Amino acid sequence: MTRPSVAGDRTSGAANPLVDYLLRIADDRLVLGHRLSEWCGHGPILEEDIALSNMALDLIGAASALLALAGTVEGKGRDADALAFFRDETAYRNALLVEQPNGDFAVTIVRQFLFDAYSVLQLDALSRCGHADLAAIAAKSLKEDKYHLRHSSDWMLKLGDGTPESHARTQRALDTLWRYTDELFVPDAVDHATAALGVSIDLDAIRAQWHQLVADVVGRATLTLPASTVRATGGRSGRHTEHLGHMLAEMQIVARSHPGATW
Amino acid sequence: MANTTTAPHDDPALVAAFEARIAAGESIEPKDWMPERYRRQLTRMMSQHAHSEIVGMLPEGNWITRAPSLRRKLSLIAKVQDEAGHGLYIYCGTETLGVDRHELVNQLLDGKAKYSSIFNYPTLSFSDVGVIGWLVDGAAIVNQTILAKTSYGPYARAMIRICKEENFHKRQGFELCAHLAKGTPAQQAMVQESLNRFWWPSLMMFGPSDTDSPNSGELLRWKVKRKTNDELRQRFVNLTVPQVQALGLTLPDPDLTFDEATGNWTFGAIDWDEFQQVISGNGPCNHERLAARRKAHNDGEWVRAAATAYAAKRASASTEAA
Ligand SMILES: [Fe+2]
Ligand SMILES: [Fe+2]
């Protein structure tokens, strides 16, 4: 008996693993950018409304370019908007980390920091990969994400080493989100298949560098690295937490209410 | 600044010299002597303007998470972010008058400060984003182009810089409306409905009629204001009606007619009762807007405390090291 495999998901474009690979990179940024944009007008200080919006713009901008590329590679006539607004949650390929709700500002900052640390390493590697268009997008985003990492690291220090309350909130956020970090570094069939196309990054090496970078900032922020080994995965194959569906329902409502319309 | 704090009543000779400078078209700078009334009027206007930028983030921000294309999503985030920048910039300008930003923010949160009445109306469809850019930023431009010639230097300079961005917002809003006006029947109906809702509130943005505007005389004499509310309102209507016609849309005013003699579009009576309700806190969204600002402020309290505590630790660490 053949069992439906996750890699064979009908909406994931299994014909070309590069499409799936690009969607993962794009969806991480679209979903996280969307989450950050939810802060716009509601930040703890005006300067932070501006900073979080800036990061949202960078991430959604990168996602647009990556989705457009994925659509081209796929060759089925889907453009970036079709991929963003007309894919269901099970067809989304983002990591679980980035779809977690904003929570308090500590959750937002810890989520951002954990992702930024991964992103700069990932993009640095991708900027040297064998696919010219992907490498170019990665190189551009890398410059932006280095700035994001500096910003989120600064806030890790301020919140971790600020007041007892901010310390407690940030430690709690770190403990809660830690379970979603492992997923970023586990290679699967898609990674192996794209390696054959000249697009691969050494996830083990990135994991080690990431761990060192995170441990350094967490230590300076007087926080403690979680010891928990609980792991939550599934985002890369479309098995998400319940949060993503609500986010997409909101994000896609207008586009889906007007099929065939352009904006 | 010392002059005004030591003198309970402004010295008539100083006032005369000040008014002579204004009459000669000079700009007043923060360190210059100014009548206490002038300082207060400017503080009032500039802080109201800054509050409007900040509260104004909310109605359009309401659609960021639902914008139906990536391009519209990006431009909407960028626009709302610009408004935050404007607010920040004008708060800083107000500080040149000796008022602390936190004091002003507290006045807003306490419901003691005013902001533009338009932001107390709800945004109910995505096309509101277009109509707000077109009409509300458009009306702001009409106001601010004149304010760029105001006698107080820091405010005038802020207006020149901000106006450039408001122009961009207006073009973007108009472009969205134009796109929808040529779109599907549903999109056409959507943009017409937005225009119907926002037209009259946009006209109210220019404030009470001249016959009913308590501060105008003094503000005009001191060249804080350069045109009356009614003059600016008329200018806005004259600019906007042809744009509405160009899009094939209509305005919800049966009395709107072109007056050949004056070259003005004359319009129907504004519902000043509604205006009074909105500016006295009873508009459709006054409560929600202030509640949203208060929530952001209260939820952010511990974050600001953390940043302050961290900065203090850094400062004492570097003193000990020195
Ligand atoms: Fe503005
Ligand atoms: Fe604007």
PDB file of C-alpha atoms in Angstrom, chain A residues 30 34 37-38 40-47 49-50 53-54 56-57 60-61 64 67 80-81 84-85 104-106 155 157-159 161-163 165-166 169 250-251 253-255 258 261-263, chain B residues 54 57-58 61 63-74 77-78 80-81 84-85 87-88 91 101 126 176 179-180 184 186-187 190 292-293 296 300 302-307 309-310 313-314:
ATOM      1  CA  LEU A  30       6.433  36.720   4.189  1.00  0.00           C
ATOM      2  CA  HIS A  34       3.365  40.018   8.148  1.00  0.00           C
ATOM      3  CA  SER A  37       3.504  44.571  10.305  1.00  0.00           C
ATOM      4  CA  GLU A  38       0.819  43.749  12.883  1.00  0.00           C
ATOM      5  CA  CYS A  40       2.469  49.047  13.022  1.00  0.00           C
ATOM      6  CA  GLY A  41       0.712  51.752  15.061  1.00  0.00           C
ATOM      7  CA  HIS A  42       0.853  49.729  18.283  1.00  0.00           C
ATOM      8  CA  GLY A  43       4.551  49.646  19.204  1.00  0.00           C
ATOM      9  CA  PRO A  44       5.937  50.392  22.681  1.00  0.00           C
ATOM     10  CA  ILE A  45       7.711  53.505  21.400  1.00  0.00           C
ATOM     11  CA  LEU A  46       7.327  55.449  18.193  1.00  0.00           C
ATOM     12  CA  GLU A  47      10.883  54.672  17.132  1.00  0.00           C
ATOM     13  CA  ASP A  49       6.951  51.325  15.223  1.00  0.00           C
ATOM     14  CA  ILE A  50       9.296  52.665  12.603  1.00  0.00           C
ATOM     15  CA  SER A  53       7.893  48.450   9.955  1.00  0.00           C
ATOM     16  CA  ASN A  54      11.274  48.737   8.302  1.00  0.00           C
ATOM     17  CA  ALA A  56       8.565  44.124   7.758  1.00  0.00           C
ATOM     18  CA  LEU A  57       9.199  46.023   4.516  1.00  0.00           C
ATOM     19  CA  ILE A  60       8.041  41.181   2.570  1.00  0.00           C
ATOM     20  CA  GLY A  61      10.119  42.782  -0.177  1.00  0.00           C
ATOM     21  CA  SER A  64       8.011  39.103  -3.134  1.00  0.00           C
ATOM     22  CA  LEU A  67       7.889  34.127  -4.667  1.00  0.00           C
ATOM     23  CA  ALA A  80       4.051  36.251  -6.404  1.00  0.00           C
ATOM     24  CA  ASP A  81       0.544  37.418  -5.467  1.00  0.00           C
ATOM     25  CA  ALA A  84       0.976  34.612  -1.409  1.00  0.00           C
ATOM     26  CA  PHE A  85      -2.797  35.003  -1.443  1.00  0.00           C
ATOM     27  CA  ASP A 104       4.353  40.713  24.103  1.00  0.00           C
ATOM     28  CA  PHE A 105       7.314  42.694  22.794  1.00  0.00           C
ATOM     29  CA  ALA A 106       9.705  40.129  24.312  1.00  0.00           C
ATOM     30  CA  TRP A 155      16.894  44.594  22.218  1.00  0.00           C
ATOM     31  CA  LEU A 157      20.431  42.953  25.730  1.00  0.00           C
ATOM     32  CA  LYS A 158      18.096  45.770  26.764  1.00  0.00           C
ATOM     33  CA  LEU A 159      15.264  43.420  27.685  1.00  0.00           C
ATOM     34  CA  ASP A 161      19.548  42.994  31.208  1.00  0.00           C
ATOM     35  CA  GLY A 162      16.904  45.701  31.808  1.00  0.00           C
ATOM     36  CA  THR A 163      14.488  45.274  34.704  1.00  0.00           C
ATOM     37  CA  GLU A 165      10.210  42.155  34.712  1.00  0.00           C
ATOM     38  CA  SER A 166      11.779  42.494  31.275  1.00  0.00           C
ATOM     39  CA  ARG A 169       9.423  38.098  30.132  1.00  0.00           C
ATOM     40  CA  GLU A 250      -6.883  37.636   7.565  1.00  0.00           C
ATOM     41  CA  MET A 251      -4.139  38.183   5.034  1.00  0.00           C
ATOM     42  CA  ILE A 253      -9.581  37.644   2.780  1.00  0.00           C
ATOM     43  CA  VAL A 254      -9.754  40.628   0.418  1.00  0.00           C
ATOM     44  CA  ALA A 255      -7.774  39.015  -2.390  1.00  0.00           C
ATOM     45  CA  HIS A 258     -12.437  39.284  -5.485  1.00  0.00           C
ATOM     46  CA  ALA A 261      -9.522  41.308  -9.739  1.00  0.00           C
ATOM     47  CA  THR A 262      -6.204  43.112  -9.803  1.00  0.00           C
ATOM     48  CA  TRP A 263      -5.037  45.642  -7.249  1.00  0.00           C
TER      49      TRP A 263
ATOM     50  CA  ILE B  54       0.209  59.302  15.184  1.00  0.00           C
ATOM     51  CA  MET B  57      -1.638  55.621  11.629  1.00  0.00           C
ATOM     52  CA  LEU B  58      -4.572  53.653  13.040  1.00  0.00           C
ATOM     53  CA  GLY B  61      -3.051  50.549   9.715  1.00  0.00           C
ATOM     54  CA  TRP B  63      -5.854  47.362   6.518  1.00  0.00           C
ATOM     55  CA  ILE B  64      -2.159  46.460   6.558  1.00  0.00           C
ATOM     56  CA  THR B  65      -2.826  42.828   7.419  1.00  0.00           C
ATOM     57  CA  ARG B  66      -5.539  42.529   4.756  1.00  0.00           C
ATOM     58  CA  ALA B  67      -3.996  44.418   1.824  1.00  0.00           C
ATOM     59  CA  PRO B  68      -4.831  42.256  -1.208  1.00  0.00           C
ATOM     60  CA  SER B  69      -1.491  42.332  -3.056  1.00  0.00           C
ATOM     61  CA  LEU B  70       2.125  42.343  -1.982  1.00  0.00           C
ATOM     62  CA  ARG B  71       2.723  45.683  -3.692  1.00  0.00           C
ATOM     63  CA  ARG B  72      -0.217  47.330  -1.884  1.00  0.00           C
ATOM     64  CA  LYS B  73       0.847  45.761   1.377  1.00  0.00           C
ATOM     65  CA  LEU B  74       4.348  47.175   1.041  1.00  0.00           C
ATOM     66  CA  ILE B  77       3.208  49.732   5.530  1.00  0.00           C
ATOM     67  CA  ALA B  78       5.606  52.327   4.124  1.00  0.00           C
ATOM     68  CA  VAL B  80       1.882  54.330   7.809  1.00  0.00           C
ATOM     69  CA  GLN B  81       5.551  54.243   8.747  1.00  0.00           C
ATOM     70  CA  ALA B  84       5.062  57.752  12.386  1.00  0.00           C
ATOM     71  CA  GLY B  85       8.132  59.603  11.132  1.00  0.00           C
ATOM     72  CA  GLY B  87       4.749  62.535  14.176  1.00  0.00           C
ATOM     73  CA  LEU B  88       8.206  62.024  15.605  1.00  0.00           C
ATOM     74  CA  TYR B  91       7.093  66.277  18.311  1.00  0.00           C
ATOM     75  CA  ARG B 101       7.269  65.107  24.041  1.00  0.00           C
ATOM     76  CA  PHE B 126      -9.700  48.375   1.418  1.00  0.00           C
ATOM     77  CA  LEU B 176      -5.311  53.127  -6.122  1.00  0.00           C
ATOM     78  CA  HIS B 179      -7.245  51.526 -10.497  1.00  0.00           C
ATOM     79  CA  LEU B 180     -10.377  50.505  -8.597  1.00  0.00           C
ATOM     80  CA  THR B 184     -14.448  44.993 -11.506  1.00  0.00           C
ATOM     81  CA  ALA B 186     -17.378  45.270  -7.092  1.00  0.00           C
ATOM     82  CA  GLN B 187     -14.206  47.350  -6.994  1.00  0.00           C
ATOM     83  CA  MET B 190     -16.246  49.802  -3.303  1.00  0.00           C
ATOM     84  CA  ALA B 292      -5.609  51.811  20.953  1.00  0.00           C
ATOM     85  CA  ARG B 293      -3.050  54.515  21.771  1.00  0.00           C
ATOM     86  CA  ALA B 296       0.102  50.597  23.060  1.00  0.00           C
ATOM     87  CA  GLY B 300       4.952  49.341  26.226  1.00  0.00           C
ATOM     88  CA  TRP B 302       7.797  47.735  30.785  1.00  0.00           C
ATOM     89  CA  VAL B 303       9.737  47.948  27.501  1.00  0.00           C
ATOM     90  CA  ARG B 304      10.537  51.623  28.034  1.00  0.00           C
ATOM     91  CA  ALA B 305      11.447  50.886  31.657  1.00  0.00           C
ATOM     92  CA  ALA B 306      13.815  48.140  30.489  1.00  0.00           C
ATOM     93  CA  ALA B 307      15.504  50.424  27.954  1.00  0.00           C
ATOM     94  CA  ALA B 309      17.317  50.654  33.185  1.00  0.00           C
ATOM     95  CA  TYR B 310      19.706  49.152  30.653  1.00  0.00           C
ATOM     96  CA  LYS B 313      23.508  50.296  33.821  1.00  0.00           C
ATOM     97  CA  ARG B 314      25.647  50.989  30.747  1.00  0.00           C
TER      98      ARG B 314
END
